[in-house]
Coordinates of C-alpha atoms in Angstrom, one line a residue:
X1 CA 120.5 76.4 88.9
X2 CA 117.1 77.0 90.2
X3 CA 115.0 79.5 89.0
X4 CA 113.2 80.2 92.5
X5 CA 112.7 79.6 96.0
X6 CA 111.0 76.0 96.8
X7 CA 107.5 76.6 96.3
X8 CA 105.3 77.5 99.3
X9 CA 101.4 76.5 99.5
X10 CA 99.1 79.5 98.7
X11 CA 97.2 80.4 101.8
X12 CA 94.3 83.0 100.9
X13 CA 94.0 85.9 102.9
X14 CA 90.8 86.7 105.1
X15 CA 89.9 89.0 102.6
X16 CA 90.1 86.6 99.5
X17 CA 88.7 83.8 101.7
X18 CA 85.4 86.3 102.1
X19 CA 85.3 87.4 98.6
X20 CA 85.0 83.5 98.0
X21 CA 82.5 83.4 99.7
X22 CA 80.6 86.2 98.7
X23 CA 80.9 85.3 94.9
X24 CA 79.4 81.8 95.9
X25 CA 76.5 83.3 97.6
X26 CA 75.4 85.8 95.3
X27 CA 75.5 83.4 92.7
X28 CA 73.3 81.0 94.7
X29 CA 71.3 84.3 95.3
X30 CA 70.6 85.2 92.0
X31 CA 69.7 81.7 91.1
X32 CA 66.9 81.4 94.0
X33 CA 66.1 85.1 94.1
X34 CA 66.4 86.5 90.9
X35 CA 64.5 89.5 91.3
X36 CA 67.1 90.6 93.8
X37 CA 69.7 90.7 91.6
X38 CA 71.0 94.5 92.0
X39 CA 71.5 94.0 95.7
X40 CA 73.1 90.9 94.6
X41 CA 76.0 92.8 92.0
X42 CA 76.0 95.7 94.1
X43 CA 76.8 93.3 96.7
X44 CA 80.1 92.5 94.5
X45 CA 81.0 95.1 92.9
X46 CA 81.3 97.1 96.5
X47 CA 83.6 93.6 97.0
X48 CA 85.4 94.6 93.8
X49 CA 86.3 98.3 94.7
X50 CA 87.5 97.2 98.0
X51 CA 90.3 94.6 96.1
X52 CA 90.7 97.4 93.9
X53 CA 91.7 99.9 96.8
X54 CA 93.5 96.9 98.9
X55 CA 95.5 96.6 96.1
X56 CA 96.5 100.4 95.5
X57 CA 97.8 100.4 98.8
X58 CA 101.5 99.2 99.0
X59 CA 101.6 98.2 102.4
X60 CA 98.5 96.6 102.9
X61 CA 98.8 92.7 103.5
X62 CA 94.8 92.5 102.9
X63 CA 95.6 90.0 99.7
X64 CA 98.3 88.3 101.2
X65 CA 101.4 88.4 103.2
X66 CA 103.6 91.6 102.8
X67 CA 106.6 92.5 104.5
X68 CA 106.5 96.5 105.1
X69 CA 108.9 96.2 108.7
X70 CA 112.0 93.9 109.5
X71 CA 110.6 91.9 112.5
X72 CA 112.2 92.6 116.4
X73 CA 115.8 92.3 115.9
X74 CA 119.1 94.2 116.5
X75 CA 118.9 97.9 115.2
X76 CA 118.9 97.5 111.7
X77 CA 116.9 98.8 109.0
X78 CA 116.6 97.0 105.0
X79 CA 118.1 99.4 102.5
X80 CA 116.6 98.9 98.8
X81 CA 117.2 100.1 95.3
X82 CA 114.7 99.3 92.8
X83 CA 114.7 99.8 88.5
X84 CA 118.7 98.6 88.5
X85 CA 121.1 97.5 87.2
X86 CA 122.6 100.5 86.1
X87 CA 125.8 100.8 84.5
X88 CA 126.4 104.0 85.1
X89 CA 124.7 104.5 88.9
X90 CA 124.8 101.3 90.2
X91 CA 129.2 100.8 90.4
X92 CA 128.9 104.5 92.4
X93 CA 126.1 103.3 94.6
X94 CA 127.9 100.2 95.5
X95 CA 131.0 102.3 96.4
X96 CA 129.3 104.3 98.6
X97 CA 127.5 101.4 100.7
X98 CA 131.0 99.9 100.5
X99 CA 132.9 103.2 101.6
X100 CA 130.0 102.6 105.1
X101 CA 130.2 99.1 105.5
X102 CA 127.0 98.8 104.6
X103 CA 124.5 96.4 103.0
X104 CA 121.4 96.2 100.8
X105 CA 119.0 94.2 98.5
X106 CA 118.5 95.5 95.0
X107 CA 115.0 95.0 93.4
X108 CA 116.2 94.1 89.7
X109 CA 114.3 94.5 86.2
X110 CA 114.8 91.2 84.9
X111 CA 115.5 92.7 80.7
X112 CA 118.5 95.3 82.9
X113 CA 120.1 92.3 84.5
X114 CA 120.2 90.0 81.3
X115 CA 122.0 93.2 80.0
X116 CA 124.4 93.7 82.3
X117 CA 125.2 90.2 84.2
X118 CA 128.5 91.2 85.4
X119 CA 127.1 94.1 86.9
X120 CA 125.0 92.0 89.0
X121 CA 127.7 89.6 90.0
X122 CA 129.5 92.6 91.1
X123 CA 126.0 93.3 93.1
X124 CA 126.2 89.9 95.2
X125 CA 130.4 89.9 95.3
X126 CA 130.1 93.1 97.0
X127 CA 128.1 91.6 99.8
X128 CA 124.0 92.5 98.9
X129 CA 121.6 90.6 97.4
X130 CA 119.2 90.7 94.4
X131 CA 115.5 90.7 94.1
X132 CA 112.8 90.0 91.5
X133 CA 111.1 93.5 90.3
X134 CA 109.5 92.1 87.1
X135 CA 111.2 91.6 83.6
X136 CA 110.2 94.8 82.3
X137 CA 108.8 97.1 84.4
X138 CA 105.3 97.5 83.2
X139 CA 103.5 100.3 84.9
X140 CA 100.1 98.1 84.2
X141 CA 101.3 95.2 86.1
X142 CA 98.5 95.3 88.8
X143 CA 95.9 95.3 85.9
X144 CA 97.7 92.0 84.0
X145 CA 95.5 88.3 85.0
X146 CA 97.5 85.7 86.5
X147 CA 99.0 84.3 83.4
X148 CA 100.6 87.9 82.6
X149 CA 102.0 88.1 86.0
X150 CA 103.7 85.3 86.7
X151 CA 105.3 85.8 82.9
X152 CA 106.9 89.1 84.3
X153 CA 107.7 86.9 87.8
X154 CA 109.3 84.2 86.5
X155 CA 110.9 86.1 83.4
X156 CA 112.8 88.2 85.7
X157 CA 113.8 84.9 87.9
X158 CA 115.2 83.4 85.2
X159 CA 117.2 86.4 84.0
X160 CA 118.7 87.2 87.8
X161 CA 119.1 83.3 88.2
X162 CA 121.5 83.1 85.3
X163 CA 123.2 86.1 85.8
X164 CA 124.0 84.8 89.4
X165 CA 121.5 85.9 91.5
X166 CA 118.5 83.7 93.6
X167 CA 116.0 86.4 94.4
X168 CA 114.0 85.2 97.4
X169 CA 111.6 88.3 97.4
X170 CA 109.6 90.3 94.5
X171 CA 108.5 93.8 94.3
X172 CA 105.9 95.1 91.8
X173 CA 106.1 98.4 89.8
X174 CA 104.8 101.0 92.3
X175 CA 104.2 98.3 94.8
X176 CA 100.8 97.8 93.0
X177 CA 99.1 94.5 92.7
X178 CA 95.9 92.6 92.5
X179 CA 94.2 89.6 94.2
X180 CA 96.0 87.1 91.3
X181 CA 99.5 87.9 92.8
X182 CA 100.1 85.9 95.7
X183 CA 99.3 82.2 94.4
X184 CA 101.3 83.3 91.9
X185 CA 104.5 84.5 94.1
X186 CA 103.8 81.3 96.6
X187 CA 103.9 79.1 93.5
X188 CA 107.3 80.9 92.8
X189 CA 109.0 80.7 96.4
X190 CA 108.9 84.4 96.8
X191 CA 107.5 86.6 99.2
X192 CA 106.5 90.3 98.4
X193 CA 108.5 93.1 100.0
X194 CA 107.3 96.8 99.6
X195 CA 108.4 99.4 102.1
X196 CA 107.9 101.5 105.3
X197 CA 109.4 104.6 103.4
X198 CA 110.0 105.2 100.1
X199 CA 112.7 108.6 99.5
X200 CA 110.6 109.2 96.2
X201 CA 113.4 109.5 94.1
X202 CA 112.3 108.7 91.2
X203 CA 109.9 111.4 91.2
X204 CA 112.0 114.5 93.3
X205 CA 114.9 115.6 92.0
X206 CA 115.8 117.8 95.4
X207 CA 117.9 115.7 97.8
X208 CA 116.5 117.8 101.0
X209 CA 112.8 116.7 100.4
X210 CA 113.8 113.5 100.1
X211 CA 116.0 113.6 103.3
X212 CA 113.1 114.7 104.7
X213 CA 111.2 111.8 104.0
X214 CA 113.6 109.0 105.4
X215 CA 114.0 111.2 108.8
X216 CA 114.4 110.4 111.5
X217 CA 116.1 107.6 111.2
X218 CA 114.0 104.4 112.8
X219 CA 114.9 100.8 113.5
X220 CA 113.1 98.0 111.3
X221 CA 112.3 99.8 108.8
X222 CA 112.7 99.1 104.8
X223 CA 113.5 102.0 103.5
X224 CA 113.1 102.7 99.3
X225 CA 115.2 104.1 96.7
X226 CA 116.2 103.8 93.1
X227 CA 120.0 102.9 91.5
X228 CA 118.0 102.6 88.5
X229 CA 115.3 106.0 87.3
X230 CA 117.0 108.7 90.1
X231 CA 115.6 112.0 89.3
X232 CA 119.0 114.4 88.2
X233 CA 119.5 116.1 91.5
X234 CA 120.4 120.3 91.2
X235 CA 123.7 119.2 89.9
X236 CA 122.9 116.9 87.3
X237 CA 123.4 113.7 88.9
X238 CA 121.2 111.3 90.0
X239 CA 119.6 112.4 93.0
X240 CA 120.5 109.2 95.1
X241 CA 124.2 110.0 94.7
X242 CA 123.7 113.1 96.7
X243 CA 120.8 110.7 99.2
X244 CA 122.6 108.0 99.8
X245 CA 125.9 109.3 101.8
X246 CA 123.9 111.4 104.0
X247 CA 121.5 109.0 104.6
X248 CA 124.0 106.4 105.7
X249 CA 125.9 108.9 108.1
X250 CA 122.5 109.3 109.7
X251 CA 121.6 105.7 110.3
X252 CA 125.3 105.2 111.6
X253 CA 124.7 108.3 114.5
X254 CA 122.0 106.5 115.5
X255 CA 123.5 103.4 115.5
X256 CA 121.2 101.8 113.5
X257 CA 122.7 99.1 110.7
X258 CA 122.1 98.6 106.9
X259 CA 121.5 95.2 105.7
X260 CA 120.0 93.3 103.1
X261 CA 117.0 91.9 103.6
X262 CA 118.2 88.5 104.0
X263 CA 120.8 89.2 106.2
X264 CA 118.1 91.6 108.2
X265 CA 115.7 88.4 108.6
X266 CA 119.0 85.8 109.2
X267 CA 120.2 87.6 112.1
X268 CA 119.9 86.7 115.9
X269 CA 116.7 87.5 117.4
X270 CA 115.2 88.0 114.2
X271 CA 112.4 85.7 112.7
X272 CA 111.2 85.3 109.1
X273 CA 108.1 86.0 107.9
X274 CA 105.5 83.3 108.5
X275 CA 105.0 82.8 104.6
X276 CA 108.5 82.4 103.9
X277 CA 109.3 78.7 104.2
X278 CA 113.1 77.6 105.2
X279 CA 114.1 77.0 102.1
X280 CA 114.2 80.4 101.5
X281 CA 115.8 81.9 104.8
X282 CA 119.5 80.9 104.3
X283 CA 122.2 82.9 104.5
X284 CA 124.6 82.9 101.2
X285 CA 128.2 83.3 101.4
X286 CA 127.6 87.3 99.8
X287 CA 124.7 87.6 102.7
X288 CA 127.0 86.8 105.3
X289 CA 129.3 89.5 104.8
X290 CA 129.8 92.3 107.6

């Protein structure tokens, strides 16, 4: 079985094309006008700070192609879960998108799904899909080099992979990253995913505030929470179990869908992302379900 989508060629962004650039001419510069060499590393450490800050910002596609919205389609939103599988949260989470009839793609630690494989067969029998969200979770990822990073990419592949899964899309912890990230994911297949709105849950344990932040309910969107590391709610339970019911009433009064985010992107008068090649856009048997 594979362990990834069919490679993709690594396209740099304007922003790393410039930075290219910049780093060739200041060396040129400091070689032919040495004396100027402050405006020369001023020149690139100002570069620096502004890969730094493009890469704090989760929805940014400054270092490469990100997908933050579903593209013009039928009214639909992508629900996610990241940090699963959980054997005690996930089963109940899955019962309540089955209970709605609806569908969505859970962002997997790759070490949590070589634990619990059957849990994430149960995952893709129940109709979603599973996605790469590293192998363990390391809160540093944005600061590991390229070598580091694809480690935690392709560790986490091959865990899902023989488990059952074929993630098509990766996450990073906190949807943090650096420039080395992308020609890593395109030599992968996958294409990053992050999130219009994010419920926090991981963070806020009070169901209304995080209501609050998914409201009002809006087509396209990709909308965030966790099966895996839910705050306890004021009852004791994870705070998604409280979330999640709600939120799905609310998307079905405003007759707006759940999907996963294949099935979002496989849809009529939807469109993949231009990075994702069509090797990676078919629907499985567990997408295709209703």
């Amino acid at each position: 079985m594979s362990r990834g989508g069919a490679p993709r060629p690594w396209r740099p962004s304007p922003l790393i094309r410039a930075s290219f650039w910049l780093h060739g001419g200041a060396g040129c510069g400091l070689a032919l006008a040495p004396q100027l060499w402050p405006w020369w590393l001023g020149g690139l450490a100002a570069n620096h700070a502004v890969l730094t800050v493009a890469g704090m910002v989760p929805r940014s596609s400054l270092l490469g192609p990100n997908l933050v919205r579903l593209p013009p389609g039928p009214p639909r939103v992508a629900l996610t879960f990241d940090d699963g599988p959980d054997p005690e949260v996930t089963p109940r989470v899955l019962d309540l998108l089955d209970a709605a009839g609806a569908r969505a793609s859970f962002f997997l630690i790759g070490n949590r799904a070589a634990r619990h494989p059957a849990l994430v067969r149960q995952i893709l029998r129940q109709g979603h899909s599973v996605e790469n969200h590293t192998h363990t979770h390391p809160l540093h990822f944005a600061a590991l080099g390229p070598a580091g990073m694809r480690r935690q990419v392709m560790s986490a592949q091959a865990a899902i992979t023989d488990a059952g899964g074929a993630p098509r899309f990766f996450r990073p912890p906190a949807g943090l990253r650096s420039p080395f990230l992308d020609p890593v994911l395109a030599g992968a297949g996958l294409l990053l995913a992050n999130w219009s709105r994010r419920g926090a849950d991981g963070a806020i344990g009070d169901a209304g505030r995080i209501l609050r932040r998914l409201s009002p309910p809006r087509a396209g969107e990709i909308l965030l929470l966790h099966d895996g590391n839910s705050r306890p709610g004021a009852d004791g339970r994870p705070v998604v179990l409280d979330v999640l019911p709600v939120l799905l009433a609310r998307l079905r009064a405003a007759g707006i869908s759940c999907r996963s985010l294949p099935q979002a992107l496989s849809e009529p008068g939807a469109a993949w992302p231009e990075a994702a090649t069509a090797a990676e856009s078919p629907t499985t048997t567990a997408d295709a379900s209703p």
